[in-house]
PDB file of C-alpha atoms in Angstrom:
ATOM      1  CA  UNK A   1      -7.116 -59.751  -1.059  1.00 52.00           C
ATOM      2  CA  UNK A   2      -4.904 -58.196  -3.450  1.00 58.00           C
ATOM      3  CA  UNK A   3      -7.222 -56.026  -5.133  1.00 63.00           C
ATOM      4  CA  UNK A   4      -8.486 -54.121  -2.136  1.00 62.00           C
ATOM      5  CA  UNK A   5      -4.534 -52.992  -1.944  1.00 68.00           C
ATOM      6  CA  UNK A   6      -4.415 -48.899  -2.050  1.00 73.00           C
ATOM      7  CA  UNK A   7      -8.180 -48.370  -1.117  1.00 78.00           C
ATOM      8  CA  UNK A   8      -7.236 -46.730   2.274  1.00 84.00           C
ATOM      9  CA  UNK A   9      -4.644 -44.858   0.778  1.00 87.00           C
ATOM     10  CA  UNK A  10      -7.414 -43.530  -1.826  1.00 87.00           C
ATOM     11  CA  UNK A  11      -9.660 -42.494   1.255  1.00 90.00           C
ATOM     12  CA  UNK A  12      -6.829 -41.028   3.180  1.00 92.00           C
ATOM     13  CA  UNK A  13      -6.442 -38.448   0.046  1.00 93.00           C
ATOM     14  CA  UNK A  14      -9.963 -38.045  -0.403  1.00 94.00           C
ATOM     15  CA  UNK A  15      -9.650 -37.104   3.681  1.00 95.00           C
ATOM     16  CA  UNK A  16      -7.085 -34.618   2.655  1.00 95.00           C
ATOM     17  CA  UNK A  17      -8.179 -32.581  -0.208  1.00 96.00           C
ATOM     18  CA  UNK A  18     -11.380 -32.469   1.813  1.00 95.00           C
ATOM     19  CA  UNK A  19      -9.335 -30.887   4.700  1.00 95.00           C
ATOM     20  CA  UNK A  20      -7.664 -28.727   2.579  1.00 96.00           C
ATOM     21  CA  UNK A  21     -10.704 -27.424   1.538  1.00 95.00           C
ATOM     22  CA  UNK A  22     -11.911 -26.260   4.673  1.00 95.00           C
ATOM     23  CA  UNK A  23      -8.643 -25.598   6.081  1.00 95.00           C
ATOM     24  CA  UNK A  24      -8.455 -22.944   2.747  1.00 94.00           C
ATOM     25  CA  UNK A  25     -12.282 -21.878   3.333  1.00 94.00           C
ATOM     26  CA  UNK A  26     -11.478 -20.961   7.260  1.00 94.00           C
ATOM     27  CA  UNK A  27      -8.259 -19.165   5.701  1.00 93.00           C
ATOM     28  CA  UNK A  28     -10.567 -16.780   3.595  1.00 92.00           C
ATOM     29  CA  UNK A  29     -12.944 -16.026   6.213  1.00 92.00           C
ATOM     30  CA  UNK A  30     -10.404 -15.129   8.685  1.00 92.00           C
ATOM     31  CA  UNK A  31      -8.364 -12.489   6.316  1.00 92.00           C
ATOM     32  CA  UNK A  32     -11.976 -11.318   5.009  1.00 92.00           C
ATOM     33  CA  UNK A  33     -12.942 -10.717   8.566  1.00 94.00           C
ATOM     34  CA  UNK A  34      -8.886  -9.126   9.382  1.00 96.00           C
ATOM     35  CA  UNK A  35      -9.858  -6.610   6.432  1.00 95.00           C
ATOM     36  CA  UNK A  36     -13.779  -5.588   7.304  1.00 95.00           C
ATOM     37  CA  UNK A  37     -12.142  -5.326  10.741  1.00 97.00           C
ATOM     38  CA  UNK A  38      -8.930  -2.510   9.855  1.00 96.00           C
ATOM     39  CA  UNK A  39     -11.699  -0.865   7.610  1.00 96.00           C
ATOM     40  CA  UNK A  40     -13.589   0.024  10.367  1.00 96.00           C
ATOM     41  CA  UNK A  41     -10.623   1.283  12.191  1.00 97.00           C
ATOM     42  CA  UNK A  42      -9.542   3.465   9.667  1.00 97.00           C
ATOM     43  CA  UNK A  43     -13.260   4.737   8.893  1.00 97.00           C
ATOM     44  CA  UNK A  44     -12.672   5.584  13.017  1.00 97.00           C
ATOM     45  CA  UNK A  45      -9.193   6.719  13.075  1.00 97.00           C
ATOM     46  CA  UNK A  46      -9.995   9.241   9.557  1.00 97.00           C
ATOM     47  CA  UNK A  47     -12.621  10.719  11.185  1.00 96.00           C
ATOM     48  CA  UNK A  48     -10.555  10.898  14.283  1.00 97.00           C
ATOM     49  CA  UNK A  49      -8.544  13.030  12.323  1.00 97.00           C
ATOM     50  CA  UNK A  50     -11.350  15.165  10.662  1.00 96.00           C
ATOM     51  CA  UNK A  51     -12.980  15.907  13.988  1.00 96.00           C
ATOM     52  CA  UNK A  52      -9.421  17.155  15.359  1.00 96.00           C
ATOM     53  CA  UNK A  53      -8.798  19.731  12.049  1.00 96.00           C
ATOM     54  CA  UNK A  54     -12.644  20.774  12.765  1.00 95.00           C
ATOM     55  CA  UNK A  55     -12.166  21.248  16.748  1.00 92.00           C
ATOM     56  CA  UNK A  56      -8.601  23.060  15.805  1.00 93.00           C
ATOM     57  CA  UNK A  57     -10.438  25.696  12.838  1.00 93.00           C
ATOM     58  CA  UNK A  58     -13.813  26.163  15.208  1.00 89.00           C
ATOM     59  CA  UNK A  59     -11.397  26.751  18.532  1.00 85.00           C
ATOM     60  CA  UNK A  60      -9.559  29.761  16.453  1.00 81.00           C
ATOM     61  CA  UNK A  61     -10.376  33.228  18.301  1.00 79.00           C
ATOM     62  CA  UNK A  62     -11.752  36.016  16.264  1.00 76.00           C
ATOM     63  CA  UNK A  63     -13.320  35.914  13.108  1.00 79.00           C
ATOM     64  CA  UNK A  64      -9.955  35.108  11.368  1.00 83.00           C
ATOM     65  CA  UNK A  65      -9.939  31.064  11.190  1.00 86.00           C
ATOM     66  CA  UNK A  66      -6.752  29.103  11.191  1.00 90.00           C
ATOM     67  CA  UNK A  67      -6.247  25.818   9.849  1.00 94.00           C
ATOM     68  CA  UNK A  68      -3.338  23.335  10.703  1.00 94.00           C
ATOM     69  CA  UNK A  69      -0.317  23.476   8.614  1.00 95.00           C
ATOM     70  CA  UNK A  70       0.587  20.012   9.610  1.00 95.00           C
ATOM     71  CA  UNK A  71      -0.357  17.033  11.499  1.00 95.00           C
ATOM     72  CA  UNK A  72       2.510  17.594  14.513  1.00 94.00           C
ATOM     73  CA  UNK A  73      -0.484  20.944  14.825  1.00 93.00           C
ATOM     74  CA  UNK A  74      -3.207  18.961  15.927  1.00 94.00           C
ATOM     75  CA  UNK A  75      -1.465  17.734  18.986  1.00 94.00           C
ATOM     76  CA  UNK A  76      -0.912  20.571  20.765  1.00 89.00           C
ATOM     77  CA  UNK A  77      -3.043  23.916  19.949  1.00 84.00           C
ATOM     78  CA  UNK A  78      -1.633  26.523  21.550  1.00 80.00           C
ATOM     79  CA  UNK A  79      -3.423  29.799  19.446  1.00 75.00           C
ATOM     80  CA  UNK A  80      -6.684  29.589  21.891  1.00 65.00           C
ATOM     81  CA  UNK A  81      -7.097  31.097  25.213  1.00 70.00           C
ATOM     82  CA  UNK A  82      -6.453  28.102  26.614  1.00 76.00           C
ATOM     83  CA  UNK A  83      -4.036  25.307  25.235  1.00 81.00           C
ATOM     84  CA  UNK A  84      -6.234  22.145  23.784  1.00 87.00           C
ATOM     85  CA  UNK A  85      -5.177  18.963  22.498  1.00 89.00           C
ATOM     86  CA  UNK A  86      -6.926  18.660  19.344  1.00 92.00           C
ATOM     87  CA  UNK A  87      -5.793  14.740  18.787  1.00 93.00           C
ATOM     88  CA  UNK A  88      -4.675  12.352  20.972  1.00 92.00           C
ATOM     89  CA  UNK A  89      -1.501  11.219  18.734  1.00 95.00           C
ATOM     90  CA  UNK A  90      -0.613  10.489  15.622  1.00 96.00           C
ATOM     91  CA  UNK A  91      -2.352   7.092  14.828  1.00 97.00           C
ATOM     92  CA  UNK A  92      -1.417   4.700  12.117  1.00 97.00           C
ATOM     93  CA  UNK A  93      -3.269   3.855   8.893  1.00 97.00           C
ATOM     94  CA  UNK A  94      -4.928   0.925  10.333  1.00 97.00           C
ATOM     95  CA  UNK A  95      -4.869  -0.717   6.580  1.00 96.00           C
ATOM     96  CA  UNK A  96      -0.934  -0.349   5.518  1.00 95.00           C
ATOM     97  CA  UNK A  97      -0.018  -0.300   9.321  1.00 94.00           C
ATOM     98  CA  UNK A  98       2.403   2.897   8.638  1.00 95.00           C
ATOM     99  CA  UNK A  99       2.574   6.098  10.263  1.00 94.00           C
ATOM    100  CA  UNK A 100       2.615   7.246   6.854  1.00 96.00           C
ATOM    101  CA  UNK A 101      -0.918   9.476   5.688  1.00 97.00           C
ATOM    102  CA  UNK A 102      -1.978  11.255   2.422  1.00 97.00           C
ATOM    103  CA  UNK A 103      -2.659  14.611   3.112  1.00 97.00           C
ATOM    104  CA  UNK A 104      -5.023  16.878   1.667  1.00 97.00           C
ATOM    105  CA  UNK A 105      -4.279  20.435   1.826  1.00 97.00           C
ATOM    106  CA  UNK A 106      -5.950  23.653   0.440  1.00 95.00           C
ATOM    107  CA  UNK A 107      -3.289  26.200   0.010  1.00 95.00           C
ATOM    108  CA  UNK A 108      -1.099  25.437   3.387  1.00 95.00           C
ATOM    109  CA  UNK A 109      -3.625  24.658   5.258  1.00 96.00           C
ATOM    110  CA  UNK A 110      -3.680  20.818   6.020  1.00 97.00           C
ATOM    111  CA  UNK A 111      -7.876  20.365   5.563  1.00 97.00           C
ATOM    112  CA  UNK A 112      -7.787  15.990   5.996  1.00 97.00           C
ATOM    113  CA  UNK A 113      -6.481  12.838   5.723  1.00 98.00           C
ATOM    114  CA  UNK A 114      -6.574   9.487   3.664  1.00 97.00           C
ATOM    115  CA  UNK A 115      -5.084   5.993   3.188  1.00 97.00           C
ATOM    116  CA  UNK A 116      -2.403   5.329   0.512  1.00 97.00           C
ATOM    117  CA  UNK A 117      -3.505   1.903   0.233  1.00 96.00           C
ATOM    118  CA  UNK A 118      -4.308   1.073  -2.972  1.00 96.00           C
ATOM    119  CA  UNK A 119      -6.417  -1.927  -2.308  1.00 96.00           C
ATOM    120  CA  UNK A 120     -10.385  -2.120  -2.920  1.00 96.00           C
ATOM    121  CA  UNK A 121     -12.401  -1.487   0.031  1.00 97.00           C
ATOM    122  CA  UNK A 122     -14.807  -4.560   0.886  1.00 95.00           C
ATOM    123  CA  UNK A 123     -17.312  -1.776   2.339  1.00 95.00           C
ATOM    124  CA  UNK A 124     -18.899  -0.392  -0.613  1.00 93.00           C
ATOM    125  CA  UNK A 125     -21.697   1.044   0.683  1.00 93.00           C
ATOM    126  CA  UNK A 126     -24.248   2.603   4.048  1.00 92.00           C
ATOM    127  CA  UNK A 127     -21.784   5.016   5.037  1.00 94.00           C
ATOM    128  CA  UNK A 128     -22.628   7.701   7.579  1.00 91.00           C
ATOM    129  CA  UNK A 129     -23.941  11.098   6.026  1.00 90.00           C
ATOM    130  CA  UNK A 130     -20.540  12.751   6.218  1.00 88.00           C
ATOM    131  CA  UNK A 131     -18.809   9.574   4.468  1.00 92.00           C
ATOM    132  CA  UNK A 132     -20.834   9.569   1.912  1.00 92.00           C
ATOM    133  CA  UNK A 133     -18.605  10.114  -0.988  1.00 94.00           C
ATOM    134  CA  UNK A 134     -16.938   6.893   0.237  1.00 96.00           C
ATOM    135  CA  UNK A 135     -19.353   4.794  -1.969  1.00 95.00           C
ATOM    136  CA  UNK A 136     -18.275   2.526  -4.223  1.00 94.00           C
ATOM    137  CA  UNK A 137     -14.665   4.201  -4.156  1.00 95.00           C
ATOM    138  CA  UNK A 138     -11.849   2.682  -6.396  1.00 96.00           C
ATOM    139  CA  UNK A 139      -9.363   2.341  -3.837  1.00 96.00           C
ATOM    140  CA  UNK A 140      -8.515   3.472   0.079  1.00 97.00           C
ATOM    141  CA  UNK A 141      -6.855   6.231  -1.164  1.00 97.00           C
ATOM    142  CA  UNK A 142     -10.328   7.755  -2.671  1.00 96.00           C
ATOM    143  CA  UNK A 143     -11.615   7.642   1.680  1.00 97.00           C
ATOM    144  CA  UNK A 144     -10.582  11.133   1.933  1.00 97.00           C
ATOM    145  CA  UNK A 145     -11.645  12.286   5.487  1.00 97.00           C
ATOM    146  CA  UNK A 146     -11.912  16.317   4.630  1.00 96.00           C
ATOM    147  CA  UNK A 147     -13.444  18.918   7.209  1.00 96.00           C
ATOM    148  CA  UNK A 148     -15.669  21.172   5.520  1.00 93.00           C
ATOM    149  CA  UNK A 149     -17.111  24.029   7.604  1.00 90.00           C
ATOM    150  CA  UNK A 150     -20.631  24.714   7.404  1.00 82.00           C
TER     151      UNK A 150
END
């Protein structure tokens, strides 16, 4: 009888690490999922933005275009015939969860956004046409969502 002493206790930790295993496993999948999930938001929200600089520049009268010269512009245009509202609001970067954005500008003119998160993207590649430079990118911050006009 004594020397079957400790074997449920040796079963019980087997039980455990097994658990923990799992338990770790289900962890990973859940953040992994989190991530994919705010990646697709921000390729949404950044072209949110790029679609609101583009519908700001092509809604300029005349043949002189004007860009934005900051976000606060894309929520109110008021240099049309008629006042438009470019963008909604001011969204957050869906990845660092501030209101803060990268900006790229040509000149003053504010031309796009991107994310100053540093972290790798887990999409790496089959990005829409006008994404395309997003492939195999080095960080978040290299998702720069630019309006080019044709």
């Amino acid at each position: 009888m004594q020397r079957q002493q400790g074997f449920s206790y040796v079963i019980v930790m087997f039980l455990v690490a097994v658990l923990s295993i799992v338990a770790v496993r289900a962890l990973e999948n859940t953040l992994t999922a989190e991530r994919r999930d705010k990646e697709e938001q921000l390729l949404w929200v950044g072209q949110a933005y790029a679609d609101a600089i583009a519908a700001y520049y092509n809604g300029s009268q005349g043949t002189q275009k004007r860009w934005p010269k900051t976000p606060d512009d894309l929520l109110l245009d008021e240099h049309a015939n008629r006042v438009s509202r470019p963008l909604r609001k001011l969204y957050r970067d869906p990845i660092t969860g501030s209101k803060a954005w990268g900006y790229v500008y040509n000149g003053d003119d504010l031309i796009g956004v991107y994310s100053l998160s540093t972290l790798k993207p887990l999409k790496r590649d089959q990005f829409p046409p006008e994404q395309a430079s997003f492939r195999n990118a080095a960080s978040y911050q290299n998702w720069k969502f630019v309006y080019v006009p044709q």
